PDB file of C-alpha atoms in Angstrom:
ATOM      1  CA  MET N  10     -15.627 186.854 -64.727  1.00 50.00           C
ATOM      2  CA  THR N  11     -16.950 186.285 -61.335  1.00 54.00           C
ATOM      3  CA  GLY N  12     -13.537 185.803 -58.273  1.00 53.00           C
ATOM      4  CA  TRP N  13     -14.784 182.884 -57.853  1.00 53.00           C
ATOM      5  CA  SER N  14     -13.847 181.983 -61.518  1.00 55.00           C
ATOM      6  CA  LEU N  15     -10.363 183.781 -61.219  1.00 56.00           C
ATOM      7  CA  MET N  16      -9.397 181.427 -57.567  1.00 56.00           C
ATOM      8  CA  VAL N  17     -10.682 178.345 -60.123  1.00 51.00           C
ATOM      9  CA  LEU N  18      -8.803 179.256 -63.148  1.00 60.00           C
ATOM     10  CA  CYS N  19      -5.184 180.553 -60.909  1.00 58.00           C
ATOM     11  CA  GLY N  20      -5.864 177.571 -58.331  1.00 57.00           C
ATOM     12  CA  THR N  21      -5.898 174.872 -61.461  1.00 62.00           C
ATOM     13  CA  ALA N  22      -3.100 176.599 -63.334  1.00 60.00           C
ATOM     14  CA  VAL N  23      -0.686 176.242 -60.138  1.00 55.00           C
ATOM     15  CA  GLY N  24      -1.512 172.559 -60.208  1.00 59.00           C
ATOM     16  CA  LEU N  25      -0.124 171.819 -62.891  1.00 59.00           C
ATOM     17  CA  GLY N  26       2.685 173.399 -63.125  1.00 57.00           C
ATOM     18  CA  LEU N  27       3.456 171.823 -59.825  1.00 59.00           C
ATOM     19  CA  PHE N  28       2.353 168.409 -61.338  1.00 57.00           C
ATOM     20  CA  GLY N  29       4.866 169.599 -64.649  1.00 56.00           C
ATOM     21  CA  ILE N  30       7.910 170.458 -62.339  1.00 57.00           C
ATOM     22  CA  VAL N  31       7.317 166.985 -60.359  1.00 57.00           C
ATOM     23  CA  VAL N  32       7.184 164.946 -63.692  1.00 51.00           C
ATOM     24  CA  GLY N  33      10.302 167.109 -65.181  1.00 50.00           C
ATOM     25  CA  ALA N  34      12.317 165.956 -62.166  1.00 52.00           C
ATOM     26  CA  THR N  35      11.836 162.250 -61.842  1.00 50.00           C
ATOM     27  CA  ARG N  36      14.425 160.600 -64.848  1.00 50.00           C
ATOM     28  CA  ARG N  37      13.007 157.993 -66.419  1.00 50.00           C
ATOM     29  CA  THR N  38      15.139 155.284 -66.532  1.00 52.00           C
ATOM     30  CA  VAL N  39      16.509 153.675 -70.152  1.00 51.00           C
ATOM     31  CA  ARG N  40      15.063 150.765 -70.857  1.00 53.00           C
ATOM     32  CA  LEU N  41      17.186 147.852 -71.527  1.00 57.00           C
ATOM     33  CA  VAL N  42      16.419 146.977 -75.132  1.00 53.00           C
ATOM     34  CA  ASP N  43      16.907 150.383 -75.972  1.00 52.00           C
ATOM     35  CA  ALA N  44      20.624 150.438 -75.002  1.00 55.00           C
ATOM     36  CA  LEU N  45      21.032 147.211 -76.096  1.00 57.00           C
ATOM     37  CA  ALA N  46      19.869 148.458 -79.597  1.00 55.00           C
ATOM     38  CA  LEU N  47      22.467 151.282 -79.233  1.00 53.00           C
ATOM     39  CA  LEU N  48      25.128 149.681 -78.542  1.00 55.00           C
ATOM     40  CA  ASP N  49      24.353 147.383 -81.744  1.00 57.00           C
ATOM     41  CA  GLY N  50      24.307 149.614 -83.825  1.00 53.00           C
ATOM     42  CA  HIS N  51      20.197 149.558 -84.017  1.00 51.00           C
ATOM     43  CA  PRO N  52      19.147 152.731 -82.450  1.00 47.00           C
ATOM     44  CA  ALA N  53      15.417 152.822 -81.647  1.00 45.00           C
ATOM     45  CA  LEU N  54      14.500 156.472 -82.502  1.00 45.00           C
ATOM     46  CA  VAL N  55      15.518 156.925 -86.098  1.00 47.00           C
ATOM     47  CA  ALA N  56      16.048 160.343 -86.192  1.00 50.00           C
ATOM     48  CA  PRO N  57      18.425 161.959 -83.785  1.00 53.00           C
ATOM     49  CA  VAL N  58      17.355 162.531 -80.678  1.00 51.00           C
ATOM     50  CA  ALA N  59      17.544 165.785 -78.515  1.00 47.00           C
ATOM     51  CA  THR N  60      20.935 166.444 -77.054  1.00 45.00           C
ATOM     52  CA  SER N  61      22.039 168.409 -74.361  1.00 46.00           C
ATOM     53  CA  GLY N  62      24.478 170.360 -76.512  1.00 48.00           C
ATOM     54  CA  GLY N  63      21.978 172.510 -78.488  1.00 55.00           C
ATOM     55  CA  THR N  64      21.697 176.109 -78.064  1.00 65.00           C
ATOM     56  CA  GLY N  65      19.328 178.220 -78.304  1.00 72.00           C
ATOM     57  CA  LEU N  66      15.707 177.255 -78.991  1.00 75.00           C
ATOM     58  CA  GLU N  67      16.527 173.988 -80.513  1.00 74.00           C
ATOM     59  CA  GLY N  68      18.121 173.595 -76.563  1.00 78.00           C
ATOM     60  CA  ALA N  69      14.839 174.613 -75.125  1.00 78.00           C
ATOM     61  CA  GLY N  70      13.263 172.169 -77.567  1.00 78.00           C
ATOM     62  CA  GLY N  71      15.889 169.504 -76.018  1.00 78.00           C
ATOM     63  CA  TRP N  72      15.612 170.200 -72.429  1.00 78.00           C
ATOM     64  CA  LEU N  73      11.893 170.386 -72.749  1.00 77.00           C
ATOM     65  CA  GLN N  74      11.138 166.603 -74.863  1.00 77.00           C
ATOM     66  CA  ARG N  75      13.003 165.261 -72.095  1.00 79.00           C
ATOM     67  CA  ARG N  76      12.507 166.751 -69.071  1.00 79.00           C
ATOM     68  CA  LEU N  77       8.966 166.473 -69.793  1.00 77.00           C
ATOM     69  CA  ARG N  78       9.099 162.715 -71.818  1.00 79.00           C
ATOM     70  CA  LEU N  79       7.153 163.741 -74.399  1.00 80.00           C
ATOM     71  CA  PRO N  80       6.099 161.043 -76.702  1.00 81.00           C
ATOM     72  CA  VAL N  81       7.503 160.552 -80.260  1.00 83.00           C
ATOM     73  CA  THR N  82       5.932 158.510 -82.746  1.00 83.00           C
ATOM     74  CA  ALA N  83       7.658 156.693 -85.322  1.00 80.00           C
ATOM     75  CA  ARG N  84       6.630 157.895 -87.961  1.00 81.00           C
ATOM     76  CA  GLN N  85       7.291 161.989 -86.434  1.00 82.00           C
ATOM     77  CA  GLN N  86      10.715 160.202 -86.522  1.00 82.00           C
ATOM     78  CA  GLN N  87      11.442 158.926 -89.927  1.00 79.00           C
ATOM     79  CA  LEU N  88       9.428 162.505 -91.300  1.00 82.00           C
ATOM     80  CA  LEU N  89      12.107 164.266 -89.404  1.00 83.00           C
ATOM     81  CA  LEU N  90      15.262 161.941 -91.043  1.00 80.00           C
ATOM     82  CA  LEU N  91      13.627 162.982 -94.315  1.00 78.00           C
ATOM     83  CA  GLN N  92      13.516 166.640 -93.253  1.00 80.00           C
ATOM     84  CA  ASP N  93      17.199 166.111 -91.651  1.00 77.00           C
ATOM     85  CA  ARG N  94      15.634 167.000 -88.796  1.00 82.00           C
ATOM     86  CA  THR N  95      16.495 166.772 -84.850  1.00 82.00           C
ATOM     87  CA  VAL N  96      14.225 165.980 -82.266  1.00 84.00           C
ATOM     88  CA  ALA N  97      14.912 168.683 -80.424  1.00 83.00           C
ATOM     89  CA  ASP N  98      14.511 171.498 -83.754  1.00 84.00           C
ATOM     90  CA  PHE N  99      11.032 169.409 -83.881  1.00 86.00           C
ATOM     91  CA  PHE N 100      10.205 170.148 -79.929  1.00 86.00           C
ATOM     92  CA  ALA N 101      11.426 173.959 -80.355  1.00 86.00           C
ATOM     93  CA  GLU N 102       8.492 173.786 -82.726  1.00 86.00           C
ATOM     94  CA  LYS N 103       5.945 173.237 -80.619  1.00 87.00           C
ATOM     95  CA  LEU N 104       7.697 175.055 -78.149  1.00 86.00           C
ATOM     96  CA  VAL N 105       7.677 178.418 -79.961  1.00 87.00           C
ATOM     97  CA  LEU N 106       3.858 177.630 -81.340  1.00 86.00           C
ATOM     98  CA  ALA N 107       2.040 176.670 -77.898  1.00 85.00           C
ATOM     99  CA  LEU N 108       3.473 179.994 -76.193  1.00 85.00           C
ATOM    100  CA  ALA N 109       2.448 182.565 -79.487  1.00 85.00           C
ATOM    101  CA  GLY N 110      -1.143 180.357 -79.094  1.00 82.00           C
ATOM    102  CA  LEU N 111      -0.682 180.998 -75.012  1.00 82.00           C
ATOM    103  CA  LEU N 112       0.410 184.188 -75.446  1.00 82.00           C
ATOM    104  CA  LEU N 113      -1.533 185.785 -77.921  1.00 81.00           C
ATOM    105  CA  PRO N 114      -4.840 186.278 -75.226  1.00 77.00           C
ATOM    106  CA  VAL N 115      -2.573 187.912 -73.012  1.00 76.00           C
ATOM    107  CA  LEU N 116      -1.158 190.633 -76.050  1.00 79.00           C
ATOM    108  CA  TRP N 117      -4.918 191.184 -76.520  1.00 77.00           C
ATOM    109  CA  MET N 118      -5.612 192.589 -73.425  1.00 75.00           C
ATOM    110  CA  VAL N 119      -2.322 194.620 -73.040  1.00 76.00           C
ATOM    111  CA  LEU N 120      -3.652 196.317 -75.967  1.00 77.00           C
ATOM    112  CA  GLN N 121      -6.946 197.136 -74.520  1.00 73.00           C
ATOM    113  CA  VAL N 122      -5.044 198.487 -71.857  1.00 74.00           C
ATOM    114  CA  ALA N 123      -2.893 200.328 -74.425  1.00 78.00           C
ATOM    115  CA  VAL N 124      -6.272 201.772 -75.901  1.00 76.00           C
ATOM    116  CA  GLY N 125      -7.768 202.917 -72.271  1.00 74.00           C
ATOM    117  CA  THR N 126     -10.299 200.026 -72.405  1.00 74.00           C
ATOM    118  CA  PRO N 127     -10.985 197.921 -68.901  1.00 73.00           C
ATOM    119  CA  PRO N 128      -9.779 195.041 -69.551  1.00 67.00           C
ATOM    120  CA  ASP N 129     -11.870 192.001 -70.126  1.00 69.00           C
ATOM    121  CA  MET N 130     -10.700 188.437 -68.330  1.00 68.00           C
ATOM    122  CA  LEU N 131     -12.893 186.430 -71.235  1.00 68.00           C
ATOM    123  CA  PRO N 132      -9.895 185.731 -73.548  1.00 68.00           C
ATOM    124  CA  LEU N 133      -7.642 184.458 -70.730  1.00 70.00           C
ATOM    125  CA  LEU N 134     -10.055 181.267 -70.884  1.00 72.00           C
ATOM    126  CA  PHE N 135      -8.729 180.816 -75.046  1.00 77.00           C
ATOM    127  CA  SER N 136      -5.016 180.886 -73.440  1.00 77.00           C
ATOM    128  CA  ALA N 137      -4.913 177.008 -72.571  1.00 78.00           C
ATOM    129  CA  ALA N 138      -6.933 175.887 -76.299  1.00 81.00           C
ATOM    130  CA  GLY N 139      -3.895 178.448 -78.164  1.00 81.00           C
ATOM    131  CA  GLY N 140      -1.426 177.002 -76.986  1.00 82.00           C
ATOM    132  CA  VAL N 141      -2.574 173.757 -76.640  1.00 84.00           C
ATOM    133  CA  LEU N 142      -3.818 174.086 -80.640  1.00 87.00           C
ATOM    134  CA  GLY N 143      -0.188 175.684 -81.256  1.00 85.00           C
ATOM    135  CA  TYR N 144       1.663 172.674 -79.159  1.00 86.00           C
ATOM    136  CA  PHE N 145      -0.234 170.388 -81.985  1.00 88.00           C
ATOM    137  CA  LEU N 146      -0.112 172.478 -84.939  1.00 88.00           C
ATOM    138  CA  ALA N 147       3.236 171.356 -85.143  1.00 87.00           C
ATOM    139  CA  ASP N 148       2.318 167.512 -85.606  1.00 88.00           C
ATOM    140  CA  TRP N 149      -0.007 169.077 -88.431  1.00 89.00           C
ATOM    141  CA  ARG N 150       2.389 170.672 -91.005  1.00 88.00           C
ATOM    142  CA  LEU N 151       5.070 167.834 -90.392  1.00 86.00           C
ATOM    143  CA  ALA N 152       2.017 164.950 -90.749  1.00 86.00           C
ATOM    144  CA  ARG N 153       1.429 167.281 -94.123  1.00 86.00           C
ATOM    145  CA  SER N 154       4.371 167.128 -95.492  1.00 83.00           C
ATOM    146  CA  SER N 155       4.971 163.868 -95.772  1.00 81.00           C
ATOM    147  CA  HIS N 156       3.713 163.468 -99.565  1.00 80.00           C
ATOM    148  CA  GLN N 157       6.193 165.800-100.508  1.00 80.00           C
ATOM    149  CA  LEU N 158       8.655 164.120 -98.906  1.00 81.00           C
ATOM    150  CA  ARG N 159       7.664 160.838 -99.893  1.00 81.00           C
ATOM    151  CA  ARG N 160       8.073 162.610-103.602  1.00 80.00           C
ATOM    152  CA  THR N 161      11.024 164.177-103.279  1.00 82.00           C
ATOM    153  CA  THR N 162      12.945 160.900-100.993  1.00 83.00           C
ATOM    154  CA  THR N 163      11.205 158.841-104.026  1.00 82.00           C
ATOM    155  CA  GLU N 164      13.999 161.462-106.783  1.00 82.00           C
ATOM    156  CA  SER N 165      16.472 160.900-104.781  1.00 84.00           C
ATOM    157  CA  ILE N 166      16.771 157.327-104.825  1.00 86.00           C
ATOM    158  CA  HIS N 167      16.340 157.516-108.387  1.00 83.00           C
ATOM    159  CA  THR N 168      18.772 159.815-109.033  1.00 85.00           C
ATOM    160  CA  PHE N 169      21.329 157.496-107.015  1.00 88.00           C
ATOM    161  CA  PHE N 170      20.271 154.193-108.765  1.00 86.00           C
ATOM    162  CA  ASP N 171      21.387 155.854-111.875  1.00 84.00           C
ATOM    163  CA  LEU N 172      24.542 157.236-110.591  1.00 87.00           C
ATOM    164  CA  VAL N 173      25.184 153.845-109.512  1.00 87.00           C
ATOM    165  CA  ALA N 174      24.672 152.565-112.788  1.00 83.00           C
ATOM    166  CA  LEU N 175      26.689 155.403-114.931  1.00 84.00           C
ATOM    167  CA  GLU N 176      29.261 153.551-112.252  1.00 84.00           C
ATOM    168  CA  ARG N 177      29.243 150.308-113.577  1.00 82.00           C
ATOM    169  CA  MET N 178      29.637 151.114-117.044  1.00 81.00           C
ATOM    170  CA  ALA N 179      32.298 152.775-115.804  1.00 82.00           C
ATOM    171  CA  ASN N 180      33.801 149.308-115.145  1.00 81.00           C
ATOM    172  CA  ALA N 181      33.444 149.984-111.431  1.00 81.00           C
ATOM    173  CA  SER N 182      33.027 147.319-108.855  1.00 81.00           C
ATOM    174  CA  ALA N 183      29.609 147.014-107.122  1.00 81.00           C
ATOM    175  CA  THR N 184      30.975 148.880-103.507  1.00 84.00           C
ATOM    176  CA  GLN N 185      33.080 151.577-105.120  1.00 86.00           C
ATOM    177  CA  SER N 186      29.957 152.428-107.323  1.00 86.00           C
ATOM    178  CA  VAL N 187      27.401 152.636-104.650  1.00 88.00           C
ATOM    179  CA  ALA N 188      30.655 154.712-102.678  1.00 89.00           C
ATOM    180  CA  ALA N 189      31.063 156.892-105.395  1.00 89.00           C
ATOM    181  CA  ALA N 190      27.249 158.049-106.218  1.00 89.00           C
ATOM    182  CA  ALA N 191      26.500 158.186-102.819  1.00 88.00           C
ATOM    183  CA  SER N 192      29.818 160.460-102.389  1.00 88.00           C
ATOM    184  CA  ILE N 193      28.313 163.483-105.126  1.00 87.00           C
ATOM    185  CA  SER N 194      25.871 164.713-102.995  1.00 83.00           C
ATOM    186  CA  ASP N 195      25.217 166.264 -99.629  1.00 83.00           C
ATOM    187  CA  ALA N 196      21.365 165.491-100.172  1.00 82.00           C
ATOM    188  CA  PRO N 197      19.913 163.726 -96.461  1.00 83.00           C
ATOM    189  CA  LEU N 198      19.599 159.931 -97.946  1.00 85.00           C
ATOM    190  CA  PHE N 199      23.102 160.198-100.127  1.00 89.00           C
ATOM    191  CA  ARG N 200      24.501 161.110 -96.550  1.00 87.00           C
ATOM    192  CA  ARG N 201      23.107 158.233 -94.870  1.00 87.00           C
ATOM    193  CA  ILE N 202      24.138 155.668 -97.630  1.00 89.00           C
ATOM    194  CA  THR N 203      27.465 157.464 -96.536  1.00 90.00           C
ATOM    195  CA  SER N 204      27.309 157.001 -93.401  1.00 88.00           C
ATOM    196  CA  GLY N 205      26.432 153.541 -93.648  1.00 87.00           C
ATOM    197  CA  LEU N 206      29.525 152.501 -96.645  1.00 89.00           C
ATOM    198  CA  GLU N 207      31.465 153.969 -94.293  1.00 89.00           C
ATOM    199  CA  ARG N 208      30.741 152.523 -90.877  1.00 88.00           C
ATOM    200  CA  ALA N 209      30.848 148.777 -93.625  1.00 87.00           C
ATOM    201  CA  ARG N 210      33.926 149.982 -93.886  1.00 87.00           C
ATOM    202  CA  LEU N 211      35.410 149.952 -90.514  1.00 88.00           C
ATOM    203  CA  GLU N 212      33.482 146.395 -89.885  1.00 86.00           C
ATOM    204  CA  GLN N 213      35.012 145.657 -92.977  1.00 86.00           C
ATOM    205  CA  THR N 214      31.923 143.714 -93.121  1.00 86.00           C
ATOM    206  CA  ALA N 215      29.519 143.527 -96.589  1.00 85.00           C
ATOM    207  CA  PRO N 216      27.721 146.991 -98.097  1.00 87.00           C
ATOM    208  CA  TRP N 217      24.081 145.264 -98.429  1.00 88.00           C
ATOM    209  CA  PRO N 218      23.015 144.936 -94.940  1.00 88.00           C
ATOM    210  CA  GLU N 219      23.732 148.154 -94.104  1.00 88.00           C
ATOM    211  CA  LEU N 220      22.095 149.335 -97.720  1.00 89.00           C
ATOM    212  CA  ARG N 221      19.057 147.642 -95.918  1.00 89.00           C
ATOM    213  CA  ARG N 222      19.214 148.631 -93.120  1.00 88.00           C
ATOM    214  CA  VAL N 223      18.272 152.443 -94.897  1.00 87.00           C
ATOM    215  CA  ALA N 224      15.960 151.046 -96.850  1.00 87.00           C
ATOM    216  CA  THR N 225      14.434 149.933 -93.141  1.00 85.00           C
ATOM    217  CA  GLU N 226      15.016 153.258 -91.487  1.00 82.00           C
ATOM    218  CA  TRP N 227      13.850 155.405 -94.583  1.00 83.00           C
ATOM    219  CA  ASN N 228      10.655 153.181 -96.164  1.00 82.00           C
ATOM    220  CA  VAL N 229      12.868 152.363 -99.538  1.00 85.00           C
ATOM    221  CA  PRO N 230      11.814 149.270-100.726  1.00 85.00           C
ATOM    222  CA  GLU N 231      13.449 150.021-104.174  1.00 84.00           C
ATOM    223  CA  LEU N 232      16.513 150.101-102.071  1.00 87.00           C
ATOM    224  CA  ASP N 233      16.627 146.797-100.282  1.00 86.00           C
ATOM    225  CA  ASP N 234      16.034 144.781-104.140  1.00 83.00           C
ATOM    226  CA  PHE N 235      18.569 147.256-105.408  1.00 84.00           C
ATOM    227  CA  ALA N 236      20.871 146.347-102.393  1.00 85.00           C
ATOM    228  CA  ASP N 237      19.563 143.117-103.302  1.00 82.00           C
ATOM    229  CA  VAL N 238      20.466 143.133-107.059  1.00 80.00           C
ATOM    230  CA  MET N 239      24.250 144.810-105.986  1.00 81.00           C
ATOM    231  CA  GLN N 240      25.500 141.606-104.136  1.00 79.00           C
ATOM    232  CA  LEU N 241      24.235 138.900-106.789  1.00 77.00           C
ATOM    233  CA  GLU N 242      26.466 141.117-109.175  1.00 68.00           C
ATOM    234  CA  GLU N 243      29.089 141.586-107.417  1.00 64.00           C
ATOM    235  CA  GLN N 244      29.400 137.588-106.671  1.00 61.00           C
ATOM    236  CA  GLY N 245      30.027 136.681-110.142  1.00 58.00           C
ATOM    237  CA  ALA N 246      26.722 136.988-111.670  1.00 56.00           C
ATOM    238  CA  ALA N 247      26.913 139.919-115.230  1.00 60.00           C
ATOM    239  CA  LEU N 248      24.163 141.655-113.210  1.00 63.00           C
ATOM    240  CA  ALA N 249      24.923 145.257-115.145  1.00 66.00           C
ATOM    241  CA  GLU N 250      22.560 145.327-117.885  1.00 71.00           C
ATOM    242  CA  VAL N 251      19.727 143.432-115.460  1.00 72.00           C
ATOM    243  CA  LEU N 252      20.652 146.738-113.412  1.00 72.00           C
ATOM    244  CA  GLN N 253      19.907 149.070-115.864  1.00 74.00           C
ATOM    245  CA  ALA N 254      16.334 148.000-116.427  1.00 77.00           C
ATOM    246  CA  ARG N 255      15.264 147.685-112.718  1.00 74.00           C
ATOM    247  CA  VAL N 256      16.341 151.714-112.771  1.00 75.00           C
ATOM    248  CA  ARG N 257      14.495 152.025-115.346  1.00 80.00           C
ATOM    249  CA  GLU N 258      11.054 150.094-114.842  1.00 79.00           C
ATOM    250  CA  LEU N 259      11.343 152.026-111.191  1.00 76.00           C
ATOM    251  CA  ARG N 260      11.472 155.230-113.124  1.00 76.00           C
ATOM    252  CA  ASP N 261       8.742 154.143-115.429  1.00 80.00           C
ATOM    253  CA  ALA N 262       6.772 153.144-112.228  1.00 78.00           C
ATOM    254  CA  HIS N 263       7.486 156.715-110.560  1.00 73.00           C
ATOM    255  CA  LEU N 264       6.414 158.364-113.501  1.00 80.00           C
ATOM    256  CA  ALA N 265       3.324 156.385-114.032  1.00 82.00           C
ATOM    257  CA  GLU N 266       2.614 157.204-110.379  1.00 77.00           C
ATOM    258  CA  GLN N 267       2.826 160.475-110.865  1.00 76.00           C
ATOM    259  CA  ARG N 268       1.031 160.456-113.620  1.00 83.00           C
ATOM    260  CA  THR N 269      -1.776 159.224-112.359  1.00 84.00           C
ATOM    261  CA  ALA N 270      -1.761 161.862-109.106  1.00 77.00           C
ATOM    262  CA  ALA N 271      -1.434 164.365-111.835  1.00 78.00           C
ATOM    263  CA  HIS N 272      -4.724 163.537-113.121  1.00 81.00           C
ATOM    264  CA  SER N 273      -6.682 163.282-109.869  1.00 80.00           C
ATOM    265  CA  ASP N 274      -5.987 166.895-109.504  1.00 76.00           C
ATOM    266  CA  THR N 275      -7.134 167.398-112.081  1.00 80.00           C
ATOM    267  CA  GLU N 276     -10.165 165.535-111.612  1.00 78.00           C
ATOM    268  CA  SER N 277     -10.544 167.068-108.260  1.00 77.00           C
ATOM    269  CA  LEU N 278     -10.791 170.515-110.051  1.00 77.00           C
ATOM    270  CA  THR N 279     -13.531 170.227-111.915  1.00 78.00           C
ATOM    271  CA  LEU N 280     -15.703 171.455-109.439  1.00 73.00           C
ATOM    272  CA  TRP N 281     -14.634 174.595-108.954  1.00 76.00           C
ATOM    273  CA  MET N 282     -14.213 175.556-112.365  1.00 77.00           C
ATOM    274  CA  THR N 283     -17.828 174.154-113.386  1.00 81.00           C
ATOM    275  CA  LEU N 284     -18.840 176.745-109.704  1.00 81.00           C
ATOM    276  CA  PRO N 285     -18.195 180.665-112.186  1.00 82.00           C
ATOM    277  CA  ALA N 286     -20.934 178.735-114.967  1.00 82.00           C
ATOM    278  CA  LEU N 287     -23.377 178.182-112.069  1.00 83.00           C
ATOM    279  CA  LEU N 288     -23.201 181.233-110.796  1.00 84.00           C
ATOM    280  CA  LEU N 289     -23.058 183.086-114.165  1.00 84.00           C
ATOM    281  CA  GLY N 290     -26.148 180.960-115.298  1.00 84.00           C
ATOM    282  CA  LEU N 291     -28.073 181.550-111.958  1.00 83.00           C
ATOM    283  CA  ALA N 292     -27.637 185.150-112.159  1.00 85.00           C
ATOM    284  CA  PHE N 293     -29.567 184.903-116.327  1.00 85.00           C
ATOM    285  CA  ILE N 294     -32.127 182.873-114.671  1.00 86.00           C
ATOM    286  CA  ILE N 295     -32.827 184.526-110.611  1.00 83.00           C
ATOM    287  CA  PRO N 296     -34.440 187.608-112.700  1.00 82.00           C
ATOM    288  CA  PRO N 297     -36.963 186.360-115.144  1.00 82.00           C
ATOM    289  CA  LEU N 298     -38.230 183.516-112.590  1.00 82.00           C
ATOM    290  CA  LEU N 299     -38.344 186.861-110.479  1.00 82.00           C
ATOM    291  CA  ARG N 300     -40.888 188.607-112.671  1.00 83.00           C
ATOM    292  CA  LEU N 301     -43.141 185.602-112.935  1.00 81.00           C
ATOM    293  CA  THR N 302     -43.158 185.037-109.444  1.00 80.00           C
ATOM    294  CA  THR N 303     -44.168 188.930-108.409  1.00 76.00           C
ATOM    295  CA  PRO N 304     -48.029 189.114-108.968  1.00 66.00           C
TER     296      PRO N 304
END
């Protein structure tokens, strides 16, 4: 690396650092829509946002997200909510991975100096690329976990329906059965339902709009249908058997979906199952062919 190239690289790094300082020092005005939604009990962010009360890496991640105003998509917020994680924790992971990508080339240069080899400046060119890859690696890991999180959430909501049906069979009211079923587990979905029911109780309102809100936040349409059935039952309709039948239908549909996914995974392994037989066949065929073609 020439002297001019090194100067350009250092100047670019200093310029980016000054730009980051200016952006971080500028405070963003809160949007009126977000402020009103928060006061009305409908926050724009479905996942817990970064606050200044965190400590350690989580506090550093929250500070980074606030100062640089780093965006978080609605899909990422929903996945973080399903994992019971905060935005600050997510950006703490991004910070650690980005620093790891940045420092790996520097560690290589330190090892070169330690063994007595003249350090090569070329790995520094990959430092920025490593930092960028490390930053977005957290996004890739979060998106990759969406299928497993969706499966866990579906199983949790079906368990909740079964518990509510059992409470109704014990002659509990619709509101009492939902509250008792939600208080049994400390899973994230159960805790969210419990907090929503507690809020509805304090506001002296029906809990069913709160359940519909949870269904929207967690992308669980089955909970919305369940709230409709429970609301009709509370109004005097004898829907206990209808509720049990609906719960069975949802569970059967989930099992059918799981069987379809398992069958698809098995079919995808067919190619890998035929490769060993193909290689074995080539091992038997190639020697005779070489003998026939050799003069």
